[in-house]
Every structure is written in structure tokens, then in C-alpha cells.
Coordinates of C-alpha atoms in Angstrom, one line a residue:
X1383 CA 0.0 0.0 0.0
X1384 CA 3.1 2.2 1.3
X1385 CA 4.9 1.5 -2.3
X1386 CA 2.0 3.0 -4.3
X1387 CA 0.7 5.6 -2.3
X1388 CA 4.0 7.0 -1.4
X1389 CA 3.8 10.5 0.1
X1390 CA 0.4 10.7 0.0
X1391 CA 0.2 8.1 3.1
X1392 CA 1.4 11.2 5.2
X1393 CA -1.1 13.5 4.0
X1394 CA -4.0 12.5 6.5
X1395 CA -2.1 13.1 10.0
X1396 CA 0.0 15.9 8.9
X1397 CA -2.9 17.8 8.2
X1398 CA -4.6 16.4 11.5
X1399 CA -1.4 17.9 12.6
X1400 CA -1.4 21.0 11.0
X1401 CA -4.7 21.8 11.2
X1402 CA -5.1 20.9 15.0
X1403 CA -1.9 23.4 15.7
X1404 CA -3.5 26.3 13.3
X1405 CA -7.0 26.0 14.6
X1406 CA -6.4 24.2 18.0
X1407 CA -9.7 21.9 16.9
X1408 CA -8.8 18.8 17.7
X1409 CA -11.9 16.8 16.7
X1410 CA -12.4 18.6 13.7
X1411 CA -8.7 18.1 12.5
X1412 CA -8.9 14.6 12.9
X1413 CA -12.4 14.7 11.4
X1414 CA -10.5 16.1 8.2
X1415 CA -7.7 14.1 8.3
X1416 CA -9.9 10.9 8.4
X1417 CA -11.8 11.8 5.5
X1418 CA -9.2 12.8 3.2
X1419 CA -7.6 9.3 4.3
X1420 CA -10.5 7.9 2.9
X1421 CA -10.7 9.9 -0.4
X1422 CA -7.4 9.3 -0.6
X1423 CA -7.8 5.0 -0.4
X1424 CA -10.9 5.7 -2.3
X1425 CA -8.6 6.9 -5.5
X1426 CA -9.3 10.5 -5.1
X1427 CA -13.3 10.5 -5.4
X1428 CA -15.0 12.2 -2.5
X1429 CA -18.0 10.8 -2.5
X1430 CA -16.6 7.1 -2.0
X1431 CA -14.5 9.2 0.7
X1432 CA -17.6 10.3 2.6
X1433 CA -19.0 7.0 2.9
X1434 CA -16.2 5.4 3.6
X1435 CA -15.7 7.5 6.8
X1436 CA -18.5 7.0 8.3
X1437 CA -18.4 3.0 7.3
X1438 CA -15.1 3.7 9.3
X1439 CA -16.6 5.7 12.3
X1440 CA -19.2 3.1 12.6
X1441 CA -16.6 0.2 12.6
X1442 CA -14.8 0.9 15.8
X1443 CA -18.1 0.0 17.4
X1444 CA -16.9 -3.0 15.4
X1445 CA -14.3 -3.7 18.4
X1446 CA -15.8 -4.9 21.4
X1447 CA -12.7 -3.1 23.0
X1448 CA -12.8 0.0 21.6
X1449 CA -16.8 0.2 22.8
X1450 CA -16.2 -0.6 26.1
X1451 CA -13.0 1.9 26.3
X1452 CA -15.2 4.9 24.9
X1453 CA -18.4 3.4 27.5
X1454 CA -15.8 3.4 30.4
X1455 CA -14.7 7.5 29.7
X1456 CA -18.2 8.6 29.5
X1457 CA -19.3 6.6 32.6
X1458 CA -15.9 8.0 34.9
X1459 CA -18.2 11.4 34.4
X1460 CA -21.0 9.7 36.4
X1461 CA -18.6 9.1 39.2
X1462 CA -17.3 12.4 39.3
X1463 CA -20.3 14.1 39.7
X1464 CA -21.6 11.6 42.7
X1465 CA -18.5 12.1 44.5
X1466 CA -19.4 15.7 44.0
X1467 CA -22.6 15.9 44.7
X1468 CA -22.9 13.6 47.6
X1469 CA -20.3 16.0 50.0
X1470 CA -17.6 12.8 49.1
X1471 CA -15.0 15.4 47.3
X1472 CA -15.8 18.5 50.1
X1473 CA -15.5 15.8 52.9
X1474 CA -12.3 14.9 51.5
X1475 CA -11.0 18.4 51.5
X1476 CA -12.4 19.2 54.8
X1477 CA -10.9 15.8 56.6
X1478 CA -7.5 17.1 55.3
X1479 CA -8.0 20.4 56.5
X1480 CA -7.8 19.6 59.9
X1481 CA -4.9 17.9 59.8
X1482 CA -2.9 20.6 57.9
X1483 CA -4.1 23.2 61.0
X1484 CA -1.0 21.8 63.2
X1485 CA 1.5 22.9 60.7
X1486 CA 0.1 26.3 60.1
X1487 CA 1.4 28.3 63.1
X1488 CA 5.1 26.8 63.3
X1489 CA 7.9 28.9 63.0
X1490 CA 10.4 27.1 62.1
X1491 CA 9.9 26.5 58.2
X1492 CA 9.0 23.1 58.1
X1493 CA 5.3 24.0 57.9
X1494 CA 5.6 25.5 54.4
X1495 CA 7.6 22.1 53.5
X1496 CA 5.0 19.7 55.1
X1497 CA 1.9 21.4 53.8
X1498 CA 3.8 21.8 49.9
X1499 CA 4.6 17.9 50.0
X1500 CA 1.3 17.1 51.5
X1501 CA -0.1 19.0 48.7
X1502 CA 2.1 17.1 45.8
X1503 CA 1.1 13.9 47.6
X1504 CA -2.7 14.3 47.2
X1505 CA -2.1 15.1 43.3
X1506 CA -0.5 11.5 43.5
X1507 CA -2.9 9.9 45.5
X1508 CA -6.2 11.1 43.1
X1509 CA -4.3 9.3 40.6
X1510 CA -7.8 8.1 38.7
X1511 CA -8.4 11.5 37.1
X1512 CA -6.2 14.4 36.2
X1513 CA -8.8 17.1 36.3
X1514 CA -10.1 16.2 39.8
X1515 CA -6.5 15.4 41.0
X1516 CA -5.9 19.6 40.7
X1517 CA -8.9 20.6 41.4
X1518 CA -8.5 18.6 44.9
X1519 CA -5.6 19.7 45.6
X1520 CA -6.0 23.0 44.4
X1521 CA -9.0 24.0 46.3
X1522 CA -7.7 22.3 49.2
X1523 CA -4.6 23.7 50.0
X1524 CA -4.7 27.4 48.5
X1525 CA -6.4 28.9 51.9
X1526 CA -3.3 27.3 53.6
X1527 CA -0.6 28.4 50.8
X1528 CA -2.1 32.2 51.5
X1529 CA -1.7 31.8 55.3
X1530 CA 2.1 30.3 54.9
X1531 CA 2.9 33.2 52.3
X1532 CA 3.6 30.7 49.7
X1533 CA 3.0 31.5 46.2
X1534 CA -0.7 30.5 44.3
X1535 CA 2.2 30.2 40.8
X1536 CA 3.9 27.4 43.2
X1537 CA 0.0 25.5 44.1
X1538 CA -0.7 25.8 40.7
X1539 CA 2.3 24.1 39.4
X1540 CA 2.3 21.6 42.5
X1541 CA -1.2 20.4 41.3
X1542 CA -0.1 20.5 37.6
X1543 CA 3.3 18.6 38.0
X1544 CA 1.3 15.5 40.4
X1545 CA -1.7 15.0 38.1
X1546 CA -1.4 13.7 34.5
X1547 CA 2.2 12.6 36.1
X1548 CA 0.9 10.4 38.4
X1549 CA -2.5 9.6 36.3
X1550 CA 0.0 8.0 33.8
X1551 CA 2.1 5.8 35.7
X1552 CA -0.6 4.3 37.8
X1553 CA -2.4 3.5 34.4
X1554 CA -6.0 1.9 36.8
X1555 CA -8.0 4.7 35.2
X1556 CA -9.2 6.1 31.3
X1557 CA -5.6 6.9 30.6
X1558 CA -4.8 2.9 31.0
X1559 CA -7.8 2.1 29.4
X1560 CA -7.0 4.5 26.1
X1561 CA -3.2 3.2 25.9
X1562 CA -4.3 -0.2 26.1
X1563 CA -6.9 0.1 23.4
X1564 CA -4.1 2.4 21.5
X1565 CA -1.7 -0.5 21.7
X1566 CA -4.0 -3.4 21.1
X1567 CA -5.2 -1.5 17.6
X1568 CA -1.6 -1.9 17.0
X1569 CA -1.7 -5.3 17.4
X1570 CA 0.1 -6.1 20.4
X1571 CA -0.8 -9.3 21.8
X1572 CA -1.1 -8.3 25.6
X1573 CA -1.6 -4.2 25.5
X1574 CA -1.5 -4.3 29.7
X1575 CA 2.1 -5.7 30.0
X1576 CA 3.4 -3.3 27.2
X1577 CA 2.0 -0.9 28.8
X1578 CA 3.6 -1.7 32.3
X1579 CA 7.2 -2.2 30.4
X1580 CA 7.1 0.8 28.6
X1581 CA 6.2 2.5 31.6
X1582 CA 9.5 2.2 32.7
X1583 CA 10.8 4.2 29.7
X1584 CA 8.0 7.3 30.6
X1585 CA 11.4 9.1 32.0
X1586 CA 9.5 12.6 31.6
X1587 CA 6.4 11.5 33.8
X1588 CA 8.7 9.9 36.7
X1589 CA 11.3 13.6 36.2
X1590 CA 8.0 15.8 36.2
X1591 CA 6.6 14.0 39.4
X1592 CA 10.4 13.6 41.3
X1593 CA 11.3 17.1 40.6
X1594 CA 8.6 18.6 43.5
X1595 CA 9.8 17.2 46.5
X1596 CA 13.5 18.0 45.2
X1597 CA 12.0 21.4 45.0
X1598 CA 10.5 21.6 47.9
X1599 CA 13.0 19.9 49.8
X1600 CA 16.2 21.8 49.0
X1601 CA 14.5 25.3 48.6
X1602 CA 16.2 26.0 45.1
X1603 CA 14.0 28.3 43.0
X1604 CA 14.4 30.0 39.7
X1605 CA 13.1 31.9 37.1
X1606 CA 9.6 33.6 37.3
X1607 CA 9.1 30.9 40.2
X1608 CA 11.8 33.1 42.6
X1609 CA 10.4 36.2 42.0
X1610 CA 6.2 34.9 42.8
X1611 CA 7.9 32.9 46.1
X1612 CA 9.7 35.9 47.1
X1613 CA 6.7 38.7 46.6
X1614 CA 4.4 36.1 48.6
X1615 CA 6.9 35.8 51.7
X1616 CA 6.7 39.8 51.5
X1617 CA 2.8 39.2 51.8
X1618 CA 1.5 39.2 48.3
X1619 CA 0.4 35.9 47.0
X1620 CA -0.4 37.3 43.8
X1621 CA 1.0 40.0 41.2
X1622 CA 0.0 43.5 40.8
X1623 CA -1.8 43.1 37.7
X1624 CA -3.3 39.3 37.9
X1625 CA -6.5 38.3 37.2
X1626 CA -7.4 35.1 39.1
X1627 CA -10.3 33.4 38.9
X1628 CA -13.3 33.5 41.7
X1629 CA -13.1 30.1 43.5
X1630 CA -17.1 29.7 43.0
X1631 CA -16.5 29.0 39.2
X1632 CA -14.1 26.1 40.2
X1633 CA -16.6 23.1 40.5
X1634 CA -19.6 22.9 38.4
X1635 CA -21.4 20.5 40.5
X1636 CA -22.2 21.4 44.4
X1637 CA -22.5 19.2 47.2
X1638 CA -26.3 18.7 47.8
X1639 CA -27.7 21.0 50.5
X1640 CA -28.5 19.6 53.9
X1641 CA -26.6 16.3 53.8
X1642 CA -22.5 15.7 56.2
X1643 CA -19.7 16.3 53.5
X1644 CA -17.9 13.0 54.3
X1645 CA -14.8 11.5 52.7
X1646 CA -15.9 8.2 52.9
X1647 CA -18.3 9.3 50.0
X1648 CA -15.2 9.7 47.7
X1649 CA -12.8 7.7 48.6
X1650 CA -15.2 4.1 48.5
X1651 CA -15.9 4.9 44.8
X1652 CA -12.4 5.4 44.0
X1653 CA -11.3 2.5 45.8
X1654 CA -13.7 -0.2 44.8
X1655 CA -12.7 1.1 41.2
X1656 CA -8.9 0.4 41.4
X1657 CA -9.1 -2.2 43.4
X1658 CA -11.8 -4.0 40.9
X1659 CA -9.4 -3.2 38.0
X1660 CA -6.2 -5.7 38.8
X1661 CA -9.1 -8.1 39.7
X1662 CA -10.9 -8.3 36.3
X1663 CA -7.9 -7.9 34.4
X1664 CA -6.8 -11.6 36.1
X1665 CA -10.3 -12.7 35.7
X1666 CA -10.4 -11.9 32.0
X1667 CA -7.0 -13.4 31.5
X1668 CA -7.0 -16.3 33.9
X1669 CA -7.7 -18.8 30.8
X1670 CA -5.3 -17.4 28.5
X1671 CA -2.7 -17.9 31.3
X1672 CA -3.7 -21.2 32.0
X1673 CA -3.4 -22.2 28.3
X1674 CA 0.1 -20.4 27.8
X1675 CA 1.5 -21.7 31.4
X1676 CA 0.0 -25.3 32.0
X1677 CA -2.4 -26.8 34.9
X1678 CA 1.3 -27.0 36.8
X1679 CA 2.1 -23.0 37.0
X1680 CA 2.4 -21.3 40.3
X1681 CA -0.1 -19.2 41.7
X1682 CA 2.3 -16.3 41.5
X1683 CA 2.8 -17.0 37.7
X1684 CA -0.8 -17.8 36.9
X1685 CA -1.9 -13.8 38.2
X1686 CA 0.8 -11.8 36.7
X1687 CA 0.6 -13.6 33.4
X1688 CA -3.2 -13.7 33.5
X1689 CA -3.2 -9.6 34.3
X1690 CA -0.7 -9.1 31.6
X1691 CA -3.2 -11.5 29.4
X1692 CA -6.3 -10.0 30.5
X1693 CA -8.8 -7.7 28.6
X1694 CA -7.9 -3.8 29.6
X1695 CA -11.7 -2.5 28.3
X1696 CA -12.8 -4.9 29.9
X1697 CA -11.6 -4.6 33.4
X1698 CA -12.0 -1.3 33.4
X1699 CA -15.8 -0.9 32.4
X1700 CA -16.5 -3.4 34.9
X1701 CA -14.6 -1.8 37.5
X1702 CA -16.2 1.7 36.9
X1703 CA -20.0 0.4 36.3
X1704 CA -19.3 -1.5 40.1
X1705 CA -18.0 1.5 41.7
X1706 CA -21.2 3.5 40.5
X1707 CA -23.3 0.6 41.4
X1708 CA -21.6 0.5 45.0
X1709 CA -22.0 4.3 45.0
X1710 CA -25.6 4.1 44.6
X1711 CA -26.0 1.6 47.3
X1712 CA -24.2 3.5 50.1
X1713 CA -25.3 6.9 49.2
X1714 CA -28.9 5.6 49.6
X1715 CA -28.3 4.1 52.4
X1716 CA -27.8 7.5 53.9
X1717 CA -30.4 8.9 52.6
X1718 CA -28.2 11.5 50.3
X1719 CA -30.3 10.6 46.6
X1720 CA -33.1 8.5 45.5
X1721 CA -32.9 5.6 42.7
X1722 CA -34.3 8.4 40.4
X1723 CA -32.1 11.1 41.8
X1724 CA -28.9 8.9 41.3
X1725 CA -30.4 7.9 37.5
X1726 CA -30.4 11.4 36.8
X1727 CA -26.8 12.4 37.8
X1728 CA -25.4 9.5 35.9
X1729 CA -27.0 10.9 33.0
X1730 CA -25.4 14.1 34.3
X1731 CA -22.1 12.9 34.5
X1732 CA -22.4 10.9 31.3
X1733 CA -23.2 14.0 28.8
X1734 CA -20.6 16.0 30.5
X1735 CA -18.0 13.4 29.1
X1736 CA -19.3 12.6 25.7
X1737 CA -16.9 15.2 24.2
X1738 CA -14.4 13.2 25.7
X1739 CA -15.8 9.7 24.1
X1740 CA -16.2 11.8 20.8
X1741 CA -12.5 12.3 20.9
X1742 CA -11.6 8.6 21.4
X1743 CA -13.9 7.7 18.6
X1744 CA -12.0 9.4 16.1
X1745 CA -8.7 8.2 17.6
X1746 CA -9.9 4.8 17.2
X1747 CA -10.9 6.0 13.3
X1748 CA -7.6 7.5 12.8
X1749 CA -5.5 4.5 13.9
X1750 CA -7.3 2.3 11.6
X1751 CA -6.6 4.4 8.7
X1752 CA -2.9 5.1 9.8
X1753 CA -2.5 1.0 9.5
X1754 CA -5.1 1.2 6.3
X1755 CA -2.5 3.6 4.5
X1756 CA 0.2 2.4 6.2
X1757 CA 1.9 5.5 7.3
X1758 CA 4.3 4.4 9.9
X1759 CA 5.7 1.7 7.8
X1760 CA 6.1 4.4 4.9
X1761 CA 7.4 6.9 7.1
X1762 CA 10.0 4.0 8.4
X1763 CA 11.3 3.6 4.7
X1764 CA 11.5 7.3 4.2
X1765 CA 13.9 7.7 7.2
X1766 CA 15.7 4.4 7.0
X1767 CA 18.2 5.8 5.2
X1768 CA 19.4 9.2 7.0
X1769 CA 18.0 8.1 10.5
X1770 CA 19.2 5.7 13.1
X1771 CA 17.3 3.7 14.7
X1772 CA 18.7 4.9 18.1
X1773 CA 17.7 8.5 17.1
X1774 CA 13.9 6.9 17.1
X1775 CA 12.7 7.3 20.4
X1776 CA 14.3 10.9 20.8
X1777 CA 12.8 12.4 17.2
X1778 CA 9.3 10.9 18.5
X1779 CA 9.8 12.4 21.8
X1780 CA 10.3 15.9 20.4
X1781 CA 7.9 15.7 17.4
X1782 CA 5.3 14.6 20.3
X1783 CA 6.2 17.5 22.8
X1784 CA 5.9 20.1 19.7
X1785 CA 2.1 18.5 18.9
X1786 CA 0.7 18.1 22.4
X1787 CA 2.1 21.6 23.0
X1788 CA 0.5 23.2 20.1
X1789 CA -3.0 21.2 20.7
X1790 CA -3.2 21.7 24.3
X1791 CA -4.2 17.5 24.6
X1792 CA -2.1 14.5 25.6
X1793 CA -4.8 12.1 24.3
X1794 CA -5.2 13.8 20.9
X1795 CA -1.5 13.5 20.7
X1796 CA -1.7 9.8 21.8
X1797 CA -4.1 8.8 19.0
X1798 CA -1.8 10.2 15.9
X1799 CA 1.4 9.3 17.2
X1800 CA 1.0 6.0 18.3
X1801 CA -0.2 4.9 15.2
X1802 CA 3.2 6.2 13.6
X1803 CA 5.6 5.4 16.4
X1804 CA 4.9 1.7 16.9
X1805 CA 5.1 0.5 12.9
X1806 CA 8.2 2.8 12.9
X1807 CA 9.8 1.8 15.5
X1808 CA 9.2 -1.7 14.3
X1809 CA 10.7 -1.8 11.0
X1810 CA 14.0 -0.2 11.7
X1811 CA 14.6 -2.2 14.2
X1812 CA 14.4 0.4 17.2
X1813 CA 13.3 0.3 20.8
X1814 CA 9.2 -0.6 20.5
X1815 CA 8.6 -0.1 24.3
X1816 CA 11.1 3.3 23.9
X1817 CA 9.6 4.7 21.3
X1818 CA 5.7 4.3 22.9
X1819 CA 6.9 5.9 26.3
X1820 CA 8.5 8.8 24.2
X1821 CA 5.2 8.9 22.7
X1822 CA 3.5 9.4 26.2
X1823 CA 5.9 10.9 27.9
X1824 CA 6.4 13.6 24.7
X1825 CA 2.4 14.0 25.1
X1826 CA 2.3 14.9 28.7
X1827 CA 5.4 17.3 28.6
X1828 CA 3.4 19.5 26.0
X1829 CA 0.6 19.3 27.5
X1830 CA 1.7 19.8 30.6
X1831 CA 3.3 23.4 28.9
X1832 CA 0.2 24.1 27.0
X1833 CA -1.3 27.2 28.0
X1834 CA -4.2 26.0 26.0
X1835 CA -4.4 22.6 27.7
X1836 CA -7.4 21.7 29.8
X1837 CA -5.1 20.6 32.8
X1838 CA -2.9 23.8 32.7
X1839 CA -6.0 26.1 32.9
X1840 CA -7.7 23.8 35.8
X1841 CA -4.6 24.6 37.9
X1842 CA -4.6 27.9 37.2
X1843 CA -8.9 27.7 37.9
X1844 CA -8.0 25.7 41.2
X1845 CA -5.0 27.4 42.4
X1846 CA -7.2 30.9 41.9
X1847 CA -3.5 32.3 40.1
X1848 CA -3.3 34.1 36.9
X1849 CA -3.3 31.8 33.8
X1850 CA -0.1 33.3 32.1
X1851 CA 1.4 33.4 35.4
X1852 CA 1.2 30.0 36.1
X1853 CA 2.3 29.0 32.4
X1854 CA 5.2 31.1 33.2
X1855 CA 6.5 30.4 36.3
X1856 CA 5.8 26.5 35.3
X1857 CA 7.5 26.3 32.3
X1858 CA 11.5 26.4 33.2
X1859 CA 10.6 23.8 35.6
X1860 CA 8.5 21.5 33.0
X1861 CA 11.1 22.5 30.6
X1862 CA 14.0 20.8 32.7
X1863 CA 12.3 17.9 32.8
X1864 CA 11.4 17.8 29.4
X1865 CA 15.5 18.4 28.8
X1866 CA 16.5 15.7 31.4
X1867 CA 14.1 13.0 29.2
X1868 CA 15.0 13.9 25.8
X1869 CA 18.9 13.4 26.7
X1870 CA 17.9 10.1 28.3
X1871 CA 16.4 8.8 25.3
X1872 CA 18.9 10.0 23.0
X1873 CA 21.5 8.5 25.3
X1874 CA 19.9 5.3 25.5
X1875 CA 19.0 5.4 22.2
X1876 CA 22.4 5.2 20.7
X1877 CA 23.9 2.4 23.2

């Protein structure tokens, strides 16, 4: 296919590409780049084209996978807005409160170092959603930041640096699910343990995440950082001219009126989901690993094989339709919502994501073209004879970074690299589980830069700072990160 198309296999995701950095519309520049994938396999006639791409919309409902994956993202917005609206999320925030009172008063300077760590730790620990990892801990922590003179540029880029970070290395949540599905479409025979190998190559995400406590710890500041920390130890947790955003506008669902804001409320749902995940992945695979390893395999080698073997969409929709299911049960047991009440809110939560299961439907589509025209392999040919295969994972790293920077979305990012990276990778010969971690790695670094991303403005939102401050005072510190990965993998590369 590669040999007769030639250069026109590129044409779909570079204009995806180009068209998602000019317009910063990522569903309509994949939208665009799918069709004109289609045109192009259907000889040039746009009429065969249009037809062809919805045939091709409507066959990644063909994938069992790929449905559950896009059911599991819009459902996750169910469980956001119970924890929400049941007092779980303000519980959560209040139970830490009062623990953070004993540090406030201390003179000594380990206060402001407790209450910063404490506050990178809980961007960790709400690792099953990047949007509510910085809205937690920016909402949480920014009355104590004030009190401790401690700049609303540092909260903000605390809760930025601990969300997608974390969310990607503890893959039990839609980012897990996504990959897998990402990798699986790539053929990849167990998606979960790739995933989990490659991990270990994701050396921006582990830099981003270990660089706040170094931070934090050795009290070395620089850049437009120093200047916010020192004008909020002088009383001022915010510039002259900033324009932060009222807290009210944070959260778009309230706690319901009347009812005890408990933690218990949130942290049940989250748990019963993670905890569910590992199971059903072992349950899915547990005949797969039975087959592969024999009736005489250990126990210990039965589980990890049968949670590398097990089915990722699956686990996870399970594990999320559960946790709602458990939700319901113990928030009507206190009498917080109704049957009909909790109906409503899943509907609720479910519309609110179905931009976000709109986007993995056309990352789905565009993957299947990518293999349909065959654009990694081309692309692998092209630069088979001026690059080195060691050079692989760096040039995907930096081509990702430049995208997810300019589009202001990891995912986005994911769903045309992937598709390039992996064939690439695989006919010259280069490091597969490399060159995906560049890929993801590369996606959360510009994003993580973006001032256009989603995450970067929550923080911002959160954090009540000024948007261009926080992309400001952020960046140096994303940007050594970013530095410290891209030598890694070009190191690495060409040993």
C-alpha cells in the first residue's frame, strides 16, 4: 500500500497535525484528516470518501474493545459528579484540612515544607483523574498556601506537575484504558504488559513527578518561580496586575444541600474502582494464562501472566460500572439521593464526558486508517536511510512534545502518534517499548506546557492564580524535565 501511495500516506495526519496546531480543533482536524484518508484510499473521489468514513466511524463500534473503552470514559463522568454531589470530594478536602491546621502556626519552616509535600502527595494519590487530581488539591490547599505566604504560581504548578504525572504511571484509570486500546489496535498481543514495560521508559512523567519534592525539599528556586515565592513571603500571593479566577467557578457540581460532607463518600468509589481493575484484568486473562502456562504454573505466575493476558476495556468498564453501582447503594443508604435522583446524575455525568468519548472515537478511526495507509511503515522507509534507529525514540519524543504543545491535549496527541511510532519503530529495528513511552511521555510534557491545555487552565482555575502566570512560572521547571528526558532517550538510544 506504502509503495503505491508514497507521500500521499502522510497527508492524512499531517494535516490532522497541522490543522489541530492552526486552529487548536482537535476533533475537527482529525475529522479532516480521516476523510481525506478515505478519499485518498478511495482513488481520489470524495463521494466514495464520505461513505467510507462514516463506514469507518461506525466500525470501531466493530471492536468490542474500543466500545467498552469509549463506554468506560463517559461513565468515569458519572462518578465524578456523585462524589461531587454527595459532600464525598468537600469531605475529603475538609478531613484534610484539619490535619494541615497543626503545621500552620510553626515557626520554624517546616510547615511551608509539610503542607507543599502534602499537597504534591494528594495530586498523587487522586491518581484516577487528572482534572479532579488539581482541582483537589488546588481547592484544598490554596487557603493554607495564603496563610504560609507561599506563592498561588507554586500551588498551581504543585497540582499540575502531580496529576497527569501520576495519572499516567498508575495507568487503573481512562488513561490505562486509552493506551491499552491504542496499543491493542496496534496489534500487540497483551496491551497491559506493554503498557507496564514501557512505563519504565515514561522518564519525563517519573522527572516531572520527582522534581517537586526536590524542590520543595532543597528550597532552590528560579526563574519567574523566585520572584512569585519571594513577593508572597513579603505578603503578596499574587502580582499586581493578575486576574485570578473566583473560587465559585471552580466546580460545576455542588454538594447537595443539607446532607454531612464525608470523605468516605469519595474515597469508597475510587477505591472499589482500582481495586476491581487488577481483579478483572486476572479474571479476564486467567484462561489465557492457563493455556500459555500449563495446569502445573504457580499461583504467582498464573496472576501476573493472567493480568498481563487479560482484557484492559474490559476490566476497566467493569470496574467503573461497580463503583457506580456500589455508590448508589451507600449513598442511599444515607439517605443522600433516591434511585431516580442517582439515575439522573449519571445521565449528568455521562453528557458532560461525551466530548471526551467523541474524541476517542476518532482516535480509534484514525489509527485504523494510519494502519489502512500504512503510514508508519512508509514513514520508516522514508527515514531508513538518514536516521538511526537509536535517534527513534528521541525524534518521537520531540515531534510529540511540539504537537501536544501546540493542541493543548495528551490524548489527541496519543491517538496520531501512536499509530506512527509503533510501525516505525518496528521496521528499523528500534526500541518498541522506547519509542511508545517517548510517545506518552512527549504527550504529557506539552501538554503539561500548554497554555491552552485543559489541565494547565484547571490549575490555574484551582490554584485561583493568573493563567499566564502559572504557564510562566511552570515552564522552566517542565522545561528541565522535558530536557533531562530527551537526553535520556537519546543517550539510550544510541547504546
Amino acid at each position: 500500500m506504502s509503495e503505491t501511495l508514497g507521500f500521499l500516506t502522510l497527508l492524512p495526519p499531517v494535516i490532522a497535525i497541522v490543522l489541530a496546531i492552526l486552529t487548536r480543533q482537535v476533533f475537527i482536524s482529525l475529522i479532516v484528516g480521516i476523510f481525506l484518508g478515505y478519499v485518498i484510499l478511495a482513488g481520489g473521489n470524495p463521494w466514495l470518501g464520505f461513505l467510507d468514513t462514516l463506514q469507518g466511524l461506525v466500525d470501531v463500534f466493530a471492536d468490542a474493545g474500543n466500545t467498552r473503552t469509549i463506554m468506560f470514559c463517559a461513565l468515569v463522568g458519572a462518578l465524578i459528579v456523585f462524589m461531587q454531589r454527595s459532600g464525598g470530594v468537600n469531605g475529603f478536602i475538609e478531613s484534610i484540612d484539619r490535619r494541615l491546621r497543626a503545621y500552620e502556626n510553626r515557626k520554624d519552616g517546616s510547615s511551608r515544607i509539610v503542607v507543599q509535600l502534602l499537597a504534591w502527595f494528594t495530586g498523587v494519590l487522586v491518581f484516577v483523574e487528572s482534572s479532579i487530581s488539581v482541582l483537589t488539591v488546588g481547592t484544598l490547599y490554596r487557603p493554607i498556601f495564603d496563610k504560609l505566604g507561599l506563592s498561588r504560581e507554586k500551588l498551581a504548578y504543585i497540582a499540575d506537575s502531580s496529576s497527569a504525572p501520576s495519572s499516567i504511571l498508575i495507568p487503573f484509570n481512562g488513561w490505562g484504558a486509552f493506551i491499552m486500546t491504542l496499543l491493542a489496535a496496534e496489534g500487540f498481543a497483551n496491551p497491559f504488559g506493554t503498557m507496564l514495560r514501557a512505563l519504565a521508559y515514561n522518564f519525563y512523567a517519573f522527572a516531572a513527578l520527582a522534581l517537586v519534592p526536590i524542590v520543595v525539599l532543597t528550597g532552590i528556586e528560579w526563574g519567574p518561580m523566585k520572584h512569585a515565592e519571594r513577593r508572597a513571603r513579603a505578603g503578596k500571593v499574587l502580582n499586581d496586575n493578575a486576574q485570578p479566577v473566583v473560587d465559585e467557578s471552580l466546580t460545576s457540581v455542588e454538594a447537595k444541600e443539607g446532607i454531612e460532607h464525608r470523605a468516605f463518600n469519595m474515597v469508597v468509589p475510587i477505591v472499589v474502582m482500582v481495586v476491581c481493575m487488577p481483579f478483572m484484568l486476572a479474571y479476564t486473562g486467567w484462561a489465557d494464562a492457563r493455556t500459555l502456562l500449563g495446569e502445573g504454573a504457580g499461583a504467582g505466575a498464573m496472576l501476573f501472566q493472567s493480568i498481563g493476558s487479560g482484557s484492559g476495556s474490559t476490566a476497566v468498564l467493569t470496574s467503573v460500572t461497580i463503583s457506580i453501582l456500589v455508590s448508589m447503594a451507600i449513598y442511599k443508604a444515607q439517605g443522600i439521593f433516591g434511585i431516580r435522583e442517582s439515575v439522573d446524575l449519571v445521565l449528568k455525568g455521562i453528557a458532560g464526558l461525551i466530548p471526551l468519548a467523541l474524541l476517542m472515537l476518532l482516535a480509534f478511526a484514525i489509527g485504523a486508517l494510519c494502519k489502512k495507509l500504512e503510514t508508519g511503515i512508509y514513514v520508516s522507509e522514508l527515514a531508513r536511510g538518514w536516521l538511526s534507529p537509536g535517534l527513534v525514540p528521541f525524534l518521537v519524543f520531540v515531534v510529540t512534545c511540539f504537537i501536544a504543545f501546540s493542541t493543548g491535549t495528551s490524548w489527541g496527541t496519543f491517538a496520531i502518534m501512536i499509530p506512527i511510532a509503533v510501525p516505525m519503530a518496528q521496521e528499523m529495528d528500534a526500541n518498541v517499548l522506547m519509542a511508545i513511552a517517548a510517545v506518552l511521555g512527549g504527550g504529557v510534557f506539552g501538554d503539561h506546557c500548554s497554555p491552552i491545555s485543559d489541565t494547565t487552565i484547571l490549575s490555574s482555575l484551582a490554584s485561583a492564580t493568573d493563567h499566564i502566570d502559572h504557564v510562566k512560572t511552570q515552564l522552566p521547571y517542565a522545561g528541565l524535565a522535558g530536557g533531562i528526558a530527551a537526553s535520556l532517550y537519546l543517550i539510550l538510544g544510541l547504546m
